[in-house]
mmCIF file of C-alpha atoms in Angstrom:
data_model
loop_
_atom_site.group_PDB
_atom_site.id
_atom_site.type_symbol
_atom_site.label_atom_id
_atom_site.label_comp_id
_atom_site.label_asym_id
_atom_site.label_seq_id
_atom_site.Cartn_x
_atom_site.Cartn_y
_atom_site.Cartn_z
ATOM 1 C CA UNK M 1406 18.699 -12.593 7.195
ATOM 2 C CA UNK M 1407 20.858 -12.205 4.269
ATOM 3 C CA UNK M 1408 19.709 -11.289 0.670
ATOM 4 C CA UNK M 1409 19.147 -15.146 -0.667
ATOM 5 C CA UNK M 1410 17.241 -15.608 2.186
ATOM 6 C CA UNK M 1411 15.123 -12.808 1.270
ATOM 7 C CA UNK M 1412 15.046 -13.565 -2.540
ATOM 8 C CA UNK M 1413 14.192 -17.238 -2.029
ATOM 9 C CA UNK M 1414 10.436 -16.117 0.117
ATOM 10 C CA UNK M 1415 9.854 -13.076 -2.515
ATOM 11 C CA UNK M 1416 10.041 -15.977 -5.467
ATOM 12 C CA UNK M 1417 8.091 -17.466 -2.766
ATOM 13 C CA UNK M 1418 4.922 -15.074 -2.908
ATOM 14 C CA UNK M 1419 5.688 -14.147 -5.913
ATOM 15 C CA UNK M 1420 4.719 -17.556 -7.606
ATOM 16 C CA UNK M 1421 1.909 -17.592 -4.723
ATOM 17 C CA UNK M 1422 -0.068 -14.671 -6.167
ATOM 18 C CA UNK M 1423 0.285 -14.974 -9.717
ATOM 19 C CA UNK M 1424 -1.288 -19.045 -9.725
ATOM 20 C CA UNK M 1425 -4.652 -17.859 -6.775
ATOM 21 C CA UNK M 1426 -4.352 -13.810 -6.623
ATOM 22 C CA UNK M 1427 -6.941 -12.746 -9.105
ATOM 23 C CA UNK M 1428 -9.019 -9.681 -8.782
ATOM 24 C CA UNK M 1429 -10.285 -6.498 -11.227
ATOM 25 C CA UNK M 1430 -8.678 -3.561 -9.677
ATOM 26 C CA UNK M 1431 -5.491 -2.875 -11.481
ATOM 27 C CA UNK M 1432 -4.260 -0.072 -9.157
ATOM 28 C CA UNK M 1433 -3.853 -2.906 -6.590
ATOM 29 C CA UNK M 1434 -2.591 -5.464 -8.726
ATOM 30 C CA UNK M 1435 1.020 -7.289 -8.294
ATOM 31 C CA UNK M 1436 3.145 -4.649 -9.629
ATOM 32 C CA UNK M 1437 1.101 -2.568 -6.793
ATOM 33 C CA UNK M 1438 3.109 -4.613 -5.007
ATOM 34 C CA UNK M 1439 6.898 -4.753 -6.507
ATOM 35 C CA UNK M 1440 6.351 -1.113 -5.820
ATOM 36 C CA UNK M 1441 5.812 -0.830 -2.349
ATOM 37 C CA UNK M 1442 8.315 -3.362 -2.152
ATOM 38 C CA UNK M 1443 10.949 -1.237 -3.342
ATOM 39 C CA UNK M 1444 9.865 1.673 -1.631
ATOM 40 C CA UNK M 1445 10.473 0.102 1.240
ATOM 41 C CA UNK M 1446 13.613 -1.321 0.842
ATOM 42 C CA UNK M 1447 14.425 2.312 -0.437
ATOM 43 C CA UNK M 1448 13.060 4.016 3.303
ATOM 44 C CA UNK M 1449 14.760 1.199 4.736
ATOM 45 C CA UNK M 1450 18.038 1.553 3.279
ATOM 46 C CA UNK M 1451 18.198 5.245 4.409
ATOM 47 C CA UNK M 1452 16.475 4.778 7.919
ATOM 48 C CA UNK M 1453 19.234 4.675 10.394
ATOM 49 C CA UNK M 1454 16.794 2.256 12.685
ATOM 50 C CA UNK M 1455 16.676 -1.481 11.548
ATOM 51 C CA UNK M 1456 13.964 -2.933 10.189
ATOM 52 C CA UNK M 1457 12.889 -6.437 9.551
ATOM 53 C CA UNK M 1458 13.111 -7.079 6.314
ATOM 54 C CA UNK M 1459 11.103 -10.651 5.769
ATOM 55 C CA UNK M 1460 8.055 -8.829 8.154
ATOM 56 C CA UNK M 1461 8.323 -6.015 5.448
ATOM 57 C CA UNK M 1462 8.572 -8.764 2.677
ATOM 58 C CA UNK M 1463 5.340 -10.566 3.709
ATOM 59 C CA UNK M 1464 3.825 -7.416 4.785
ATOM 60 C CA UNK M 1465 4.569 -5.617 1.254
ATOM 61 C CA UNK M 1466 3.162 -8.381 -1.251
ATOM 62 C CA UNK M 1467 0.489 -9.611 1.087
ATOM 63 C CA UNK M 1468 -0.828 -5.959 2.352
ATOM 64 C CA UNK M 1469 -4.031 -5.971 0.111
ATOM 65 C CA UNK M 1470 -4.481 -9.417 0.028
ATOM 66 C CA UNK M 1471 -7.781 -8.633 0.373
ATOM 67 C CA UNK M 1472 -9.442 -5.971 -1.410
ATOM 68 C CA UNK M 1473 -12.690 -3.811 -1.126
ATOM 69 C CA UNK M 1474 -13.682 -1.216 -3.238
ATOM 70 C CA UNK M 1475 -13.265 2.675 -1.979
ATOM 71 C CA UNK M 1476 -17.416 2.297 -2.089
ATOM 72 C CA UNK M 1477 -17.628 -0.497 -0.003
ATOM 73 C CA UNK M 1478 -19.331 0.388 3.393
ATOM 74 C CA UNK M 1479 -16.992 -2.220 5.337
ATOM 75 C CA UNK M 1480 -13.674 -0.692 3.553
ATOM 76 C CA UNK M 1481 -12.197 -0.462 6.567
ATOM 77 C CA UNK M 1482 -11.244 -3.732 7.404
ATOM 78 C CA UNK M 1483 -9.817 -4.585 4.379
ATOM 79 C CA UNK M 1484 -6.734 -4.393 5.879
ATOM 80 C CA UNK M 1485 -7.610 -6.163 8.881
ATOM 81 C CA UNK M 1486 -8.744 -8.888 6.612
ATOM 82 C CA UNK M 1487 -5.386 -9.296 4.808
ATOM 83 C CA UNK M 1488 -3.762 -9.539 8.060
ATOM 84 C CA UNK M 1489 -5.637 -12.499 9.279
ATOM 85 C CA UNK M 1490 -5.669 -14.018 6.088
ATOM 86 C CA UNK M 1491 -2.150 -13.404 5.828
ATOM 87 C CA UNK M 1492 -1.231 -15.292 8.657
ATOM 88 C CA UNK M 1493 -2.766 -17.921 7.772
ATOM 89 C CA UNK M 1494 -2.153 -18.543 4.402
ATOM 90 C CA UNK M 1495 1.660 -18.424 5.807
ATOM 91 C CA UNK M 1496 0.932 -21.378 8.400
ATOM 92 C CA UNK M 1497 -0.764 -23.330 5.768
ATOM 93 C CA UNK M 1498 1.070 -22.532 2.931
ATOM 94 C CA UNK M 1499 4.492 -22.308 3.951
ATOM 95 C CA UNK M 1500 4.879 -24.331 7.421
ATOM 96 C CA UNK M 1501 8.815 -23.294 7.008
ATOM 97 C CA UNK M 1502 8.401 -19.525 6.970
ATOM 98 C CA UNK M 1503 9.631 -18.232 10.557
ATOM 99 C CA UNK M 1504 6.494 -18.369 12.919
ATOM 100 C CA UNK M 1505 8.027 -15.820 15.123
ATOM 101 C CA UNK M 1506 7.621 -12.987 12.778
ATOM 102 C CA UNK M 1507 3.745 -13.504 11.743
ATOM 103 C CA UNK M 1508 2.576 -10.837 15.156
ATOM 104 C CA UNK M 1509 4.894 -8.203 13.513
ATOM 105 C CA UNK M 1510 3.468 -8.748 9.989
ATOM 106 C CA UNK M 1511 0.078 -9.320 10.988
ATOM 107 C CA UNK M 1512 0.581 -5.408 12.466
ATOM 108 C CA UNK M 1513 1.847 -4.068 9.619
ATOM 109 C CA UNK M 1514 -0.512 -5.056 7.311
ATOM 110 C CA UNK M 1515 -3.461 -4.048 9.751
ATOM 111 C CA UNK M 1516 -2.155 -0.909 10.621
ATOM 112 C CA UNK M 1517 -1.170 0.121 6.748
ATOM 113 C CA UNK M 1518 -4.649 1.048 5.481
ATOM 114 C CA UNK M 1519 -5.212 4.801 5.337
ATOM 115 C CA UNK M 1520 -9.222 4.178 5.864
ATOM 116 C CA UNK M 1521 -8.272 1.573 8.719
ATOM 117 C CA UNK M 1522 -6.531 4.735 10.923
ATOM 118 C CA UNK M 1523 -4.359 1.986 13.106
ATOM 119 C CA UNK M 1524 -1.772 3.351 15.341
ATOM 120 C CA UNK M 1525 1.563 1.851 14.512
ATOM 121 C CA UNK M 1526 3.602 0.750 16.880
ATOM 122 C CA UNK M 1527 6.111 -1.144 15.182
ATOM 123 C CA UNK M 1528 9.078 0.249 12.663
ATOM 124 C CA UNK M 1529 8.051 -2.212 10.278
ATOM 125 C CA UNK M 1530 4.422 -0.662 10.084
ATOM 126 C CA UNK M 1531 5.328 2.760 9.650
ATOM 127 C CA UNK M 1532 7.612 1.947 7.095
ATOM 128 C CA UNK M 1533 5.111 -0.295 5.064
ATOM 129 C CA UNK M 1534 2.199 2.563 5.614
ATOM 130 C CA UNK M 1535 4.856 5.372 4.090
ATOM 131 C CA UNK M 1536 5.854 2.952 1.413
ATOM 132 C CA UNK M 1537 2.098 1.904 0.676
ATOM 133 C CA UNK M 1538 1.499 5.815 0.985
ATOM 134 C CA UNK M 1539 3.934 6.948 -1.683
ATOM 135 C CA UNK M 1540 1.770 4.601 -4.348
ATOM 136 C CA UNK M 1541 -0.409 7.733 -3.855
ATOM 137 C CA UNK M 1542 1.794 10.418 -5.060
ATOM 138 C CA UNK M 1543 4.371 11.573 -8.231
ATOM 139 C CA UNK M 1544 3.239 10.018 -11.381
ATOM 140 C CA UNK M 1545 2.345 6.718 -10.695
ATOM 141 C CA UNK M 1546 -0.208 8.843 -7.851
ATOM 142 C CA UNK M 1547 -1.761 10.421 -11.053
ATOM 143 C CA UNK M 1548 -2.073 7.677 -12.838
ATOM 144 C CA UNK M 1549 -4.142 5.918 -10.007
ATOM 145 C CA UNK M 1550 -5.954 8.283 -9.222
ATOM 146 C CA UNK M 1551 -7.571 9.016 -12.104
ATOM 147 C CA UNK M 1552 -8.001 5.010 -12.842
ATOM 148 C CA UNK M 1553 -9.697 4.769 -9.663
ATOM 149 C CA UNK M 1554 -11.415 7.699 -10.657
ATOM 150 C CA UNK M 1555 -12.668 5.957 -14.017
ATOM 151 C CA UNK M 1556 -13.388 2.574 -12.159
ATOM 152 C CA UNK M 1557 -15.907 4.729 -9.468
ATOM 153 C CA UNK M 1558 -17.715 6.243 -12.780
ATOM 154 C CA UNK M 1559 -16.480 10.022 -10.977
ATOM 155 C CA UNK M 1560 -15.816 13.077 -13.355
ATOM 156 C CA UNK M 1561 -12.433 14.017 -13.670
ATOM 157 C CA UNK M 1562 -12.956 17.511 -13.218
ATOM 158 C CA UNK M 1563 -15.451 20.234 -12.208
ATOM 159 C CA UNK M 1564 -16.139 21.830 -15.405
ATOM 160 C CA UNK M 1565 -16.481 25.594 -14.086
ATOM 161 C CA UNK M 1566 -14.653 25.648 -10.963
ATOM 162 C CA UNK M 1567 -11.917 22.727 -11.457
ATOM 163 C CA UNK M 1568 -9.919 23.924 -8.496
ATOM 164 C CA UNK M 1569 -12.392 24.538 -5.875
ATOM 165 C CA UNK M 1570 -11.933 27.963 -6.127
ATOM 166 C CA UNK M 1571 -15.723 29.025 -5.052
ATOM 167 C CA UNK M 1572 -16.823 25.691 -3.708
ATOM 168 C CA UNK M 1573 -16.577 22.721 -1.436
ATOM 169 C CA UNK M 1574 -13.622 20.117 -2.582
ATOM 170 C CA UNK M 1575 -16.472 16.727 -3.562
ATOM 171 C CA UNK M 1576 -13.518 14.127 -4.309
ATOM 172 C CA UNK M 1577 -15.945 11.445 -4.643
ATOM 173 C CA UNK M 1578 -17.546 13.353 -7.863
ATOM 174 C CA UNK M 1579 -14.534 15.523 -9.360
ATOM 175 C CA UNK M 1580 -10.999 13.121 -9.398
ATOM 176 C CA UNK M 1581 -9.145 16.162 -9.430
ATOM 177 C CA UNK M 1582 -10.419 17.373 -6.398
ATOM 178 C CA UNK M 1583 -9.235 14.242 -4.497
ATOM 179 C CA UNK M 1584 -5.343 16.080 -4.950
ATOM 180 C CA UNK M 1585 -5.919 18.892 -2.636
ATOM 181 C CA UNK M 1586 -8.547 17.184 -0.294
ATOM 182 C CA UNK M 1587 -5.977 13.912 0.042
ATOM 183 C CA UNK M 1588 -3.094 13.790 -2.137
ATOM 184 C CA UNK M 1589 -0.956 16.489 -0.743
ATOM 185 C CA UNK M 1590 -2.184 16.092 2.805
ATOM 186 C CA UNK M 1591 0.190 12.965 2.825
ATOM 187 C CA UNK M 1592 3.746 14.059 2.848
ATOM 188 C CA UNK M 1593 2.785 14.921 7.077
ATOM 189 C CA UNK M 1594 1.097 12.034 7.389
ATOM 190 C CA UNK M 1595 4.506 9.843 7.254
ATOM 191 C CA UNK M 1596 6.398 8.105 10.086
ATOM 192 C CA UNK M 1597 9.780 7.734 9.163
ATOM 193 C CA UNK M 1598 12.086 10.679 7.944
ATOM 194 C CA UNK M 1599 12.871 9.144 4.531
ATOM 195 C CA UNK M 1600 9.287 8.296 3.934
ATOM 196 C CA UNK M 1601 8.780 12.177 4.408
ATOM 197 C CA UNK M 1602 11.609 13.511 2.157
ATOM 198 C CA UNK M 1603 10.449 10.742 -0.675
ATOM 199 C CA UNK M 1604 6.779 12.351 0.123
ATOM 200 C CA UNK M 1605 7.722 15.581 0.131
ATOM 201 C CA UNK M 1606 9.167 15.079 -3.343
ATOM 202 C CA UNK M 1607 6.474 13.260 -4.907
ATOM 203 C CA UNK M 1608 3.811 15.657 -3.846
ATOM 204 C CA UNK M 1609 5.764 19.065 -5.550
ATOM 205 C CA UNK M 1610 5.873 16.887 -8.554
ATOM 206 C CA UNK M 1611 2.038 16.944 -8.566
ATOM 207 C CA UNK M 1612 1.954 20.521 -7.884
ATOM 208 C CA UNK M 1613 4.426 20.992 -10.794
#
């Protein structure tokens, strides 16, 4: 599938989600998703396997399709959720778009969510779950976190002890603590090699 191709569904979703994708959380909002978009084109382009890139299309702008808060007791299927909804918003929606690649994005967006803990067995879900994954991390990690942080009503710091020195890491009270309990756990949680470098990377930044 060459670039046009490629450009022409992107417009696509694009247009999709701004006219019906409306929701509060801004650290999941549609330049969320340009993101992850790029970050995956970015793993992809130094993976030396080959990827689908219209499964990771779909799969990148349609990944939190549906959205629950890091509260809600049935986060887990979020992700689950997109996928279904995914595919079939994409039969409905778009009767043209390939119907042979809907099984491959319907994994990738189910097995993407960190809370979900799907296996992935495809390289189109690994990449999408290191992509997704690096949203976490560097600056734009910091800047989410302590968002999230703000829109959970958590502290951003322990007061005495802000780095756990002589007590239990409590992410869901202190946002800083969520760094070391999560955060910079991820770089060897990745499944592709570039997602690990880029990971690696992002998570010294942090540290810095």
């Amino acid at each position: 599938m060459n670039n046009n191709q490629i450009e022409f569904w992107r417009n696509q979703f694009i247009h999709w989600l701004e006219d019906h994708w409306i929701h509060d959380d801004k650290a999941h909002d549609i330049h969320h998703l340009h993101r992850v978009w790029r970050n995956c084109k970015k793993i992809m382009s130094e993976e030396s396997a080959v990827a689908d890139p219209l499964v990771l299309l779909a799969a990148s702008y349609f990944h939190d399709l549906i959205t629950l808060p890091k509260s809600h007791p049935e986060r887990q299927k979020a992700s689950w959720l997109s996928a279904e909804n995914t595919v079939q918003f994409l039969e409905n929606e778009f009767p043209d778009f390939p119907h042979e690649k809907l099984a491959g994005i319907h994994h990738a967006i189910h097995a993407h969510s960190f809370s979900a803990n799907i296996p992935t067995i495809s390289l189109e879900a690994e990449i999408l779950q290191d992509a997704d994954r690096m949203e976490a991390l560097g600056a734009m990690g910091i800047a989410r976190l302590f968002y999230t942080a703000g829109m959970m009503k958590s502290s951003l710091y322990h007061s005495t002890d802000p780095s756990a020195s002589h007590r239990t890491l409590d992410d869901t009270s202190f946002a800083l603590d969520h760094i070391e309990a999560k955060l910079l756990k991820l770089p060897l949680t990745m499944k592709t090699s570039a997602g690990r470098r880029m990971a690696e990377k992002e998570a010294a930044f942090i540290l810095d």
